[in-house]
Short mmCIF file of C-alpha atoms in Angstrom, two decimals:
data_model
loop_
_atom_site.label_atom_id
_atom_site.label_comp_id
_atom_site.label_asym_id
_atom_site.label_seq_id
_atom_site.Cartn_x
_atom_site.Cartn_y
_atom_site.Cartn_z
CA MET A 1 4.34 70.99 75.63
CA SER A 2 7.77 69.65 74.61
CA ILE A 3 9.08 69.75 71.07
CA TRP A 4 8.48 65.98 70.73
CA GLU A 5 4.85 66.29 71.82
CA ARG A 6 4.36 69.14 69.36
CA LEU A 7 5.92 67.04 66.65
CA LEU A 8 3.48 64.21 67.37
CA LYS A 9 0.54 66.60 66.99
CA ILE A 10 1.75 68.18 63.78
CA ASP A 11 -1.14 69.29 61.57
CA ARG A 12 -1.60 66.93 58.67
CA LYS A 13 -2.07 69.90 56.33
CA ILE A 14 1.64 70.69 56.85
CA ILE A 15 2.50 67.12 55.82
CA PHE A 16 0.29 67.51 52.74
CA VAL A 17 2.00 70.79 51.76
CA VAL A 18 5.52 69.35 52.21
CA MET A 19 4.56 66.32 50.16
CA ALA A 20 2.98 68.44 47.40
CA VAL A 21 6.02 70.72 47.13
CA LEU A 22 8.51 67.84 47.01
CA VAL A 23 6.47 65.93 44.43
CA LEU A 24 5.97 68.97 42.19
CA PHE A 25 9.55 70.27 42.38
CA PRO A 26 11.25 67.50 40.33
CA LEU A 27 8.48 67.68 37.72
CA LEU A 28 9.40 71.33 37.13
CA LYS A 29 13.13 70.88 37.60
CA PRO A 30 14.20 67.23 37.06
CA LEU A 31 16.89 65.93 39.40
CA GLY A 32 18.19 63.42 36.86
CA LEU A 33 18.66 60.59 39.35
CA GLY A 34 18.66 58.07 36.51
CA VAL A 35 17.02 54.67 36.23
CA SER A 36 18.81 51.34 35.90
CA SER A 37 16.98 48.37 34.42
CA GLY A 38 16.38 45.26 36.50
CA PRO A 39 16.26 41.66 35.28
CA ARG A 40 12.46 41.39 35.23
CA ALA A 41 11.92 44.43 33.01
CA LYS A 42 14.77 43.15 30.83
CA ALA A 43 12.99 39.80 30.51
CA VAL A 44 9.85 41.51 29.14
CA PHE A 45 12.00 43.61 26.83
CA ASP A 46 13.91 40.56 25.55
CA ALA A 47 10.68 38.66 24.96
CA VAL A 48 9.25 41.52 22.86
CA ASP A 49 12.63 41.90 21.15
CA ALA A 50 12.54 38.21 20.20
CA ILE A 51 9.19 38.46 18.37
CA PRO A 52 9.97 38.12 14.66
CA PRO A 53 9.01 41.18 12.56
CA GLY A 54 5.54 40.70 11.07
CA LYS A 55 4.33 38.65 14.03
CA THR A 56 2.00 39.98 16.71
CA LEU A 57 2.36 41.23 20.27
CA LEU A 58 -0.86 41.09 22.29
CA ILE A 59 -1.35 43.75 24.96
CA SER A 60 -4.25 43.51 27.39
CA VAL A 61 -5.23 46.90 28.78
CA ASP A 62 -6.59 45.89 32.17
CA PHE A 63 -6.49 49.17 34.06
CA ASP A 64 -8.44 52.35 34.65
CA PRO A 65 -7.62 56.07 34.80
CA ALA A 66 -6.71 55.76 38.51
CA SER A 67 -3.68 53.63 37.70
CA MET A 68 -2.96 55.41 34.44
CA PRO A 69 0.15 57.31 35.67
CA GLU A 70 1.89 54.03 36.51
CA LEU A 71 0.61 51.80 33.75
CA TYR A 72 -0.04 53.95 30.69
CA PRO A 73 3.70 54.68 30.14
CA MET A 74 4.22 50.88 29.98
CA LEU A 75 1.59 50.57 27.26
CA VAL A 76 3.17 53.39 25.26
CA ALA A 77 6.72 52.05 25.65
CA LEU A 78 5.65 48.53 24.64
CA MET A 79 3.86 49.83 21.55
CA ARG A 80 6.87 51.96 20.56
CA HIS A 81 9.18 48.98 20.99
CA ALA A 82 6.95 46.75 18.87
CA PHE A 83 6.42 49.27 16.06
CA ALA A 84 10.12 50.13 15.90
CA ARG A 85 10.75 46.43 15.19
CA ASP A 86 7.85 46.06 12.73
CA VAL A 87 6.00 43.84 15.17
CA LYS A 88 2.21 44.13 14.92
CA VAL A 89 0.20 45.04 18.00
CA LEU A 90 -3.15 43.57 18.95
CA LEU A 91 -4.88 45.21 21.90
CA CYS A 92 -7.82 44.09 23.99
CA GLY A 93 -9.03 44.78 27.51
CA LEU A 94 -10.63 43.07 30.47
CA TRP A 95 -11.55 46.38 32.16
CA ILE A 96 -14.24 48.50 30.54
CA THR A 97 -12.70 51.63 32.08
CA GLY A 98 -9.53 50.92 30.14
CA ALA A 99 -11.27 51.08 26.76
CA GLY A 100 -10.79 54.83 26.32
CA LEU A 101 -7.14 54.61 27.44
CA ALA A 102 -6.29 51.94 24.88
CA ASP A 103 -8.09 54.01 22.23
CA LYS A 104 -5.89 57.00 23.15
CA ALA A 105 -2.72 54.91 22.69
CA VAL A 106 -3.97 53.42 19.41
CA THR A 107 -4.72 56.91 18.12
CA GLU A 108 -1.46 58.53 19.23
CA ILE A 109 1.40 55.99 18.97
CA PRO A 110 1.15 54.20 15.56
CA PRO A 111 1.42 57.45 13.51
CA GLU A 112 4.82 58.13 15.17
CA TYR A 113 6.13 55.09 13.27
CA GLY A 114 3.97 55.46 10.16
CA LYS A 115 1.89 52.44 11.13
CA GLU A 116 -1.64 51.91 9.82
CA TYR A 117 -4.70 50.80 11.73
CA GLY A 118 -5.88 47.39 10.58
CA LYS A 119 -2.55 46.52 9.00
CA ASP A 120 -0.13 47.03 11.91
CA VAL A 121 -2.37 47.56 14.89
CA VAL A 122 -5.87 46.42 15.89
CA TYR A 123 -7.82 47.23 19.02
CA LEU A 124 -10.47 44.64 19.82
CA GLY A 125 -12.11 46.51 22.69
CA TRP A 126 -13.79 45.07 25.75
CA LYS A 127 -16.22 42.19 26.23
CA ALA A 128 -17.99 40.94 29.35
CA GLY A 129 -17.07 37.56 30.89
CA VAL A 130 -13.35 37.46 31.59
CA ASP A 131 -12.66 33.72 31.49
CA ALA A 132 -15.02 33.18 28.57
CA VAL A 133 -13.32 35.97 26.64
CA ILE A 134 -9.82 34.52 27.09
CA LEU A 135 -10.95 30.94 26.50
CA GLY A 136 -12.90 32.05 23.43
CA MET A 137 -9.87 33.92 22.07
CA GLY A 138 -7.91 30.71 22.54
CA GLU A 139 -10.25 28.97 20.08
CA ASN A 140 -11.04 31.81 17.66
CA ILE A 141 -10.68 35.53 18.29
CA LYS A 142 -13.43 36.35 15.77
CA ASN A 143 -15.96 34.35 17.79
CA VAL A 144 -15.46 36.66 20.76
CA PHE A 145 -14.84 39.88 18.85
CA PRO A 146 -16.66 39.72 15.49
CA VAL A 147 -15.96 43.47 15.15
CA ASP A 148 -13.18 45.61 16.64
CA TYR A 149 -13.59 48.56 19.01
CA TYR A 150 -14.33 50.88 16.09
CA GLY A 151 -16.94 48.60 14.55
CA HIS A 152 -14.84 47.19 11.67
CA PRO A 153 -15.52 43.49 11.00
CA LEU A 154 -12.37 41.55 11.90
CA ASP A 155 -12.43 39.84 8.47
CA SER A 156 -11.92 43.25 6.85
CA LEU A 157 -8.68 43.92 8.76
CA PRO A 158 -5.57 42.54 6.97
CA MET A 159 -3.66 41.99 10.23
CA MET A 160 -6.35 39.61 11.50
CA GLN A 161 -5.84 37.19 8.59
CA ASP A 162 -2.72 35.86 10.33
CA VAL A 163 -3.98 36.09 13.89
CA VAL A 164 -6.82 33.65 14.35
CA ARG A 165 -6.31 32.35 17.88
CA LEU A 166 -4.01 32.83 20.88
CA ARG A 167 -1.59 30.18 19.58
CA ASP A 168 -0.74 32.57 16.70
CA ILE A 169 0.61 35.10 19.18
CA PRO A 170 4.23 34.56 20.34
CA PHE A 171 4.03 36.81 23.40
CA MET A 172 1.58 38.95 25.33
CA VAL A 173 1.81 41.53 28.09
CA ALA A 174 -1.10 41.99 30.47
CA ILE A 175 -0.96 45.48 31.92
CA SER A 176 -3.07 45.01 35.02
CA ALA A 177 -4.17 47.17 37.92
CA GLY A 178 -5.82 44.25 39.73
CA THR A 179 -8.46 41.67 38.94
CA PRO A 180 -9.21 40.71 36.20
CA GLY A 181 -5.67 40.91 34.93
CA PHE A 182 -2.47 38.97 34.39
CA GLY A 183 -3.70 36.19 36.73
CA ASP A 184 -6.59 35.43 34.39
CA TRP A 185 -4.28 35.41 31.36
CA LEU A 186 -2.03 32.93 33.20
CA LEU A 187 -4.94 30.79 34.32
CA TYR A 188 -6.71 30.53 30.96
CA GLY A 189 -4.35 31.82 28.29
CA GLN A 190 -1.12 30.25 29.41
CA SER A 191 -2.20 27.02 31.09
CA ARG A 192 -4.62 26.04 28.32
CA TYR A 193 -3.12 27.54 25.16
CA GLY A 194 0.56 27.88 26.08
CA LEU A 195 0.50 31.66 25.61
CA ARG A 196 3.70 33.29 26.90
CA VAL A 197 2.68 36.01 29.34
CA GLY A 198 4.51 39.04 30.71
CA ALA A 199 2.91 41.48 33.12
CA GLY A 200 2.90 45.15 33.92
CA VAL A 201 1.39 45.89 37.32
CA THR A 202 1.03 48.71 39.84
CA ALA A 203 3.71 48.90 42.54
CA VAL A 204 1.28 47.83 45.26
CA SER A 205 0.31 44.66 43.44
CA ALA A 206 3.84 43.69 42.36
CA ALA A 207 4.20 41.31 45.29
CA ASP A 208 1.23 39.31 43.94
CA ALA A 209 3.13 38.66 40.72
CA TYR A 210 6.41 37.49 42.27
CA PRO A 211 5.45 33.83 42.86
CA TYR A 212 4.53 33.45 39.16
CA LEU A 213 7.88 34.89 38.13
CA GLN A 214 9.88 32.35 40.09
CA THR A 215 7.87 29.47 38.66
CA GLY A 216 8.45 30.81 35.15
CA GLN A 217 4.73 31.22 34.45
CA LEU A 218 5.34 34.93 34.02
CA THR A 219 8.11 35.68 31.55
CA GLY A 220 8.87 39.07 33.04
CA LEU A 221 7.40 41.86 35.10
CA LEU A 222 7.17 45.62 34.92
CA ALA A 223 6.42 46.73 38.48
CA GLY A 224 4.92 50.17 39.00
CA MET A 225 6.29 53.44 37.76
CA LYS A 226 9.82 52.03 38.14
CA GLY A 227 8.97 49.17 35.79
CA ALA A 228 7.64 51.65 33.24
CA ALA A 229 10.77 53.79 33.59
CA GLU A 230 13.02 50.73 33.24
CA TYR A 231 11.26 49.73 30.03
CA GLU A 232 11.44 53.26 28.63
CA VAL A 233 15.20 53.30 29.31
CA LEU A 234 15.68 49.94 27.56
CA VAL A 235 13.66 51.10 24.54
CA ALA A 236 15.63 54.36 24.34
CA LYS A 237 19.02 52.62 24.80
CA LYS A 238 18.41 50.42 21.77
CA GLY A 239 17.44 53.50 19.77
CA TYR A 240 13.82 52.42 19.26
CA SER A 241 12.44 55.72 20.54
CA LYS A 242 13.61 59.23 21.25
CA ALA A 243 10.29 60.36 22.66
CA TYR A 244 9.74 61.94 26.09
CA MET A 245 9.85 59.33 28.87
CA PRO A 246 7.09 60.10 31.41
CA GLY A 247 8.00 57.13 33.62
CA VAL A 248 11.62 58.22 33.97
CA ALA A 249 10.57 61.83 34.62
CA ALA A 250 8.17 60.74 37.37
CA MET A 251 10.80 58.62 39.15
CA ASP A 252 12.43 61.75 40.63
CA SER A 253 9.09 62.72 42.18
CA GLN A 254 8.55 59.20 43.43
CA SER A 255 12.04 59.13 44.96
CA LEU A 256 11.33 62.29 46.92
CA ALA A 257 7.86 61.08 47.93
CA HIS A 258 9.38 57.87 49.33
CA LEU A 259 12.04 59.88 51.15
CA VAL A 260 9.41 62.18 52.69
CA ILE A 261 7.42 59.21 53.97
CA LEU A 262 10.54 57.56 55.42
CA ILE A 263 11.73 60.75 57.11
CA LEU A 264 8.25 61.31 58.55
CA VAL A 265 8.13 57.74 59.89
CA VAL A 266 11.57 58.18 61.53
CA LEU A 267 10.52 61.52 63.02
CA GLY A 268 7.25 60.04 64.25
CA ASN A 269 9.04 57.13 65.93
CA VAL A 270 11.71 59.31 67.53
CA ALA A 271 9.04 61.65 68.90
CA PHE A 272 6.93 58.70 70.07
CA PHE A 273 9.77 57.03 71.99
CA ALA A 274 11.07 60.35 73.37
CA THR A 275 7.67 61.24 74.84
CA ARG A 276 7.24 57.70 76.19
CA MET A 277 10.62 57.82 77.95
CA LYS A 278 9.79 61.24 79.38
CA ARG A 279 6.50 59.92 80.84
CA ARG A 280 8.35 57.05 82.54
CA MET B 1 -37.82 20.72 42.39
CA ARG B 2 -36.73 24.40 42.55
CA ARG B 3 -33.60 23.32 44.37
CA SER B 4 -32.87 19.90 42.97
CA ILE B 5 -32.77 21.00 39.29
CA PRO B 6 -30.12 23.75 39.83
CA LEU B 7 -28.16 21.35 42.08
CA ALA B 8 -28.26 18.64 39.41
CA ILE B 9 -27.16 21.11 36.68
CA CYS B 10 -24.31 22.26 38.91
CA LEU B 11 -23.19 18.67 39.65
CA ILE B 12 -23.30 17.55 36.01
CA MET B 13 -21.70 20.69 34.58
CA GLY B 14 -19.04 20.77 37.31
CA ILE B 15 -17.94 17.21 36.58
CA VAL B 16 -18.23 17.54 32.78
CA MET B 17 -16.21 20.76 32.70
CA MET B 18 -13.50 19.16 34.85
CA VAL B 19 -13.31 16.07 32.62
CA GLN B 20 -13.38 17.95 29.29
CA PHE B 21 -10.29 19.95 30.32
CA PHE B 22 -8.23 16.76 30.02
CA VAL B 23 -9.98 15.29 26.93
CA PRO B 24 -9.04 16.90 23.58
CA HIS B 25 -11.72 14.93 21.62
CA PRO B 26 -13.72 16.99 19.01
CA ILE B 27 -16.95 16.39 20.95
CA SER B 28 -15.31 17.69 24.11
CA VAL B 29 -13.86 20.72 22.28
CA GLY B 30 -17.25 21.46 20.66
CA PHE B 31 -19.02 21.26 23.99
CA TYR B 32 -16.42 23.52 25.52
CA ASP B 33 -16.92 26.12 22.72
CA LEU B 34 -20.64 26.04 23.34
CA THR B 35 -20.27 26.59 27.10
CA THR B 36 -17.95 29.57 26.63
CA LYS B 37 -20.73 31.15 24.54
CA TRP B 38 -23.22 30.39 27.33
CA ILE B 39 -20.90 32.05 29.86
CA ARG B 40 -20.91 35.26 27.82
CA ILE B 41 -24.71 35.25 27.68
CA VAL B 42 -25.00 34.56 31.42
CA SER B 43 -22.51 37.42 32.07
CA ALA B 44 -24.82 39.79 30.18
CA PHE B 45 -27.75 38.75 32.40
CA ALA B 46 -25.59 39.32 35.47
CA LEU B 47 -25.40 42.99 34.45
CA VAL B 48 -29.20 43.23 34.53
CA LEU B 49 -29.23 41.72 38.02
CA GLY B 50 -26.46 44.09 39.17
CA VAL B 51 -28.18 47.22 37.90
CA GLY B 52 -31.51 46.09 39.36
CA SER B 53 -29.93 45.43 42.72
CA LEU B 54 -28.17 48.82 42.72
CA ILE B 55 -31.41 50.68 41.91
CA LEU B 56 -33.42 48.83 44.58
CA TYR B 57 -30.74 49.43 47.24
CA HIS B 58 -30.56 53.18 46.60
CA LEU B 59 -34.34 53.59 46.31
CA ASP B 60 -34.64 51.93 49.71
CA ARG B 61 -32.04 54.33 51.16
CA LEU B 62 -34.00 57.27 49.75
CA GLN B 63 -37.33 56.06 51.07
CA ARG B 64 -35.95 55.51 54.57
CA ARG B 65 -33.90 58.74 54.49
CA ARG B 66 -30.82 56.84 55.67
CA ALA B 67 -27.57 58.76 56.38
CA GLY B 68 -26.03 60.00 53.13
CA TRP B 69 -29.28 59.54 51.16
CA VAL B 70 -28.37 62.57 49.03
CA TYR B 71 -25.51 60.53 47.53
CA SER B 72 -28.06 57.92 46.47
CA ILE B 73 -29.73 60.59 44.33
CA VAL B 74 -26.35 61.36 42.74
CA THR B 75 -25.79 57.65 42.06
CA LEU B 76 -29.23 57.13 40.51
CA VAL B 77 -29.08 60.31 38.41
CA ALA B 78 -25.57 59.38 37.19
CA LEU B 79 -26.78 55.86 36.35
CA VAL B 80 -29.77 57.10 34.36
CA VAL B 81 -27.88 59.92 32.58
CA THR B 82 -24.98 57.63 31.61
CA ALA B 83 -27.35 54.93 30.39
CA VAL B 84 -29.45 57.39 28.35
CA ILE B 85 -26.34 58.97 26.76
CA GLY B 86 -25.00 55.51 25.96
CA LEU B 87 -28.30 54.29 24.50
CA VAL B 88 -28.98 57.42 22.43
CA TRP B 89 -25.49 58.33 21.16
CA GLY B 90 -23.78 54.95 21.51
CA VAL B 91 -20.48 54.02 23.11
CA LYS B 92 -18.23 54.47 20.10
CA PRO B 93 -15.14 56.72 20.14
CA GLY B 94 -16.12 60.38 19.84
CA SER B 95 -19.56 59.81 21.41
CA PRO B 96 -20.61 61.99 24.39
CA LEU B 97 -20.11 58.95 26.61
CA GLN B 98 -16.44 58.77 25.66
CA GLU B 99 -15.76 62.50 25.32
CA VAL B 100 -17.77 63.89 28.24
CA ILE B 101 -18.38 61.09 30.74
CA PHE B 102 -15.12 59.18 30.28
CA LYS B 103 -12.47 61.74 29.28
CA ASN B 104 -13.74 64.77 31.18
CA MET B 105 -15.33 63.18 34.24
CA LEU B 106 -14.16 59.65 34.95
CA VAL B 107 -10.49 60.14 34.07
CA PRO B 108 -9.87 63.25 36.24
CA LEU B 109 -12.02 61.96 39.13
CA ASN B 110 -10.36 58.55 39.15
CA ALA B 111 -6.86 60.01 38.81
CA SER B 112 -7.50 62.51 41.61
CA MET B 113 -8.75 59.79 43.95
CA PHE B 114 -5.58 57.78 43.38
CA ALA B 115 -3.28 60.80 43.57
CA ILE B 116 -4.51 61.97 46.98
CA LEU B 117 -3.70 58.53 48.36
CA ALA B 118 -0.02 59.55 48.50
CA PHE B 119 -0.89 62.41 50.83
CA TYR B 120 -3.02 60.27 53.11
CA MET B 121 -0.39 57.54 53.14
CA ALA B 122 2.29 60.00 54.21
CA SER B 123 0.10 61.39 56.98
CA ALA B 124 -1.09 57.94 58.12
CA ALA B 125 2.45 56.49 58.11
CA TYR B 126 3.63 59.41 60.24
CA ARG B 127 0.90 58.86 62.82
CA ALA B 128 0.55 55.08 62.90
CA PHE B 129 3.76 53.36 61.77
CA ARG B 130 5.45 52.78 65.15
CA ALA B 131 8.07 50.22 66.14
CA ARG B 132 6.11 49.24 69.26
CA THR B 133 7.04 45.54 69.12
CA LYS B 134 9.88 43.47 67.63
CA GLU B 135 7.62 42.37 64.76
CA ALA B 136 6.55 45.94 64.03
CA ALA B 137 10.22 47.03 64.09
CA LEU B 138 11.10 44.26 61.65
CA LEU B 139 8.27 45.33 59.35
CA LEU B 140 9.40 48.92 59.61
CA ILE B 141 12.99 48.07 58.64
CA ALA B 142 11.85 45.88 55.73
CA ALA B 143 9.50 48.62 54.51
CA PHE B 144 12.34 51.13 54.73
CA ILE B 145 14.69 49.03 52.65
CA VAL B 146 12.06 48.13 50.03
CA MET B 147 10.76 51.70 49.72
CA LEU B 148 14.26 53.09 49.23
CA GLY B 149 15.45 50.21 47.08
CA MET B 150 12.58 50.66 44.64
CA VAL B 151 13.47 54.24 43.71
CA PRO B 152 16.65 55.66 42.10
CA VAL B 153 17.51 57.65 45.22
CA GLY B 154 18.04 54.34 47.09
CA ALA B 155 20.77 53.28 44.66
CA ALA B 156 22.29 56.76 44.98
CA ILE B 157 22.49 56.37 48.79
CA TRP B 158 23.96 52.85 48.68
CA GLY B 159 24.51 50.86 45.50
CA LYS B 160 23.57 47.52 47.11
CA LEU B 161 20.22 48.77 48.45
CA PRO B 162 18.16 47.71 45.37
CA GLU B 163 19.65 44.21 45.65
CA VAL B 164 18.75 43.95 49.34
CA ALA B 165 15.22 45.19 48.57
CA GLU B 166 15.02 42.62 45.79
CA TRP B 167 16.10 39.85 48.18
CA ILE B 168 13.39 40.83 50.68
CA LEU B 169 10.79 40.71 47.93
CA SER B 170 11.93 37.46 46.34
CA VAL B 171 12.82 35.39 49.41
CA PRO B 172 10.96 36.14 52.69
CA ASN B 173 8.06 37.88 50.95
CA MET B 174 7.77 35.11 48.39
CA ALA B 175 7.76 32.38 51.06
CA ALA B 176 4.85 34.04 52.85
CA LYS B 177 3.07 34.89 49.62
CA ARG B 178 3.34 31.36 48.29
CA ALA B 179 1.92 29.94 51.51
CA ILE B 180 -1.03 32.32 51.26
CA VAL B 181 -1.60 31.51 47.57
CA PHE B 182 -1.51 27.76 48.26
CA GLY B 183 -3.93 28.22 51.15
CA VAL B 184 -6.33 30.24 48.99
CA ALA B 185 -6.08 27.70 46.14
CA LEU B 186 -6.79 24.77 48.44
CA GLY B 187 -9.71 26.70 49.92
CA ALA B 188 -11.05 27.44 46.43
CA ILE B 189 -10.77 23.75 45.44
CA ALA B 190 -12.56 22.68 48.63
CA THR B 191 -15.32 25.25 48.14
CA SER B 192 -15.72 24.30 44.46
CA LEU B 193 -16.08 20.64 45.39
CA LYS B 194 -18.63 21.55 48.05
CA VAL B 195 -20.63 23.55 45.48
CA ILE B 196 -20.42 20.79 42.85
CA LEU B 197 -21.47 18.12 45.34
CA GLY B 198 -24.31 20.26 46.68
CA ILE B 199 -22.88 20.57 50.20
CA GLU B 200 -22.50 24.34 49.89
CA ARG B 201 -25.82 25.80 48.72
CA GLY B 202 -25.41 29.51 49.49
CA TRP B 203 -25.30 30.30 45.76
CA LEU B 204 -28.93 29.16 45.43
CA GLY B 205 -29.99 32.12 47.55
CA GLY B 206 -32.45 32.23 50.43
CA GLY B 207 -30.05 30.73 53.01
CA LYS B 208 -30.25 27.05 53.99
#
């Protein structure tokens, strides 16, 4: 058996081990490759930056624990950005599996900036019926969510006195791992109520969001871990946060993972064509 | 009668909902508010149907001892246990449903499933991604550029690589994507019209 044939029959466990080592290594010893911010992440950042202090940023937590590594850093960075500028944050979710993740962010992030629940941040929770939820929020948020995630009546929360319907919200970011997600916010929130929408999506679904960016329906886009890292860098550059940046830290691992896959594909092709030529 | 009433409701509601979208009259807005409440109620009933269907499917698998029937037991036990915990202790933060089922079971299981994808993708790409034809070679080159351009190491190799990756995503990819989206939208409009006009009756159940 030639070296090329052996290479073609390489045990997949070896590939798994190589991948595991190269992904873990930068997490233990960061390579510091650095992240530069693209125009789409900058557009989301600028839109949040343009919200006047005292007004509200809506964040829809439309993901589950599977996509948490890519999308949760976006949620955290967005909240830090908003709180640093005294912008209020209203959270809701179209995925029931995202409810606990939003709760985690609401519990952990506001205290960093001395923000109070009910006054500076409110988490509405999850309700069934995607289109009805968004359309209902367009008319009156209290009709859809009479109480928040923690059971407080919305009337008892000072922040909700100024936020009655979607038109009271200058900008929203839908952090989506699929459907329902930013598409539903565009379809019902933007087309009917003129809500400005930005999106944060997983890397694999970024291509789905591109057409909406070019038409201007989406204000900006955070795509995958890179999008999260780009936003973290922008927030840190402006001095809004000095906290640990998980997205940036994970980009080294992702870089090596991409390199491993590319090298393996090249090796596989070279071995494939070498054995084919030999047979001829 | 069993067919004509649902068909009539569908026809009337389909047309009314289309018209009301363009009419901002108070009557239209009021009607629209009412229907969004109905949708939420109907969604709640859909859950009952979904759970019922899931239970019947897995009970059938168990009775017939179909391949993997043991997993049906796991599914049914998980369904009952989760429902009982939710009904007894509630779904609020700090409840066993949140602390045990969500934080300690769902989060690690879901995250693990997604994480091992990277390993399978690497192995599958190594075995299957071959430049056998011109089209496959083109796809391979595009994938190379995009994969490298999307991570910092790509910019470190060649500064222009992220821009080239960006061009691939926003020009050729977008052209194809837009064509697909238009096709899907036209298909959805055609199907909706067929449902509203009663030509497509699959949603009534029981075939033709």
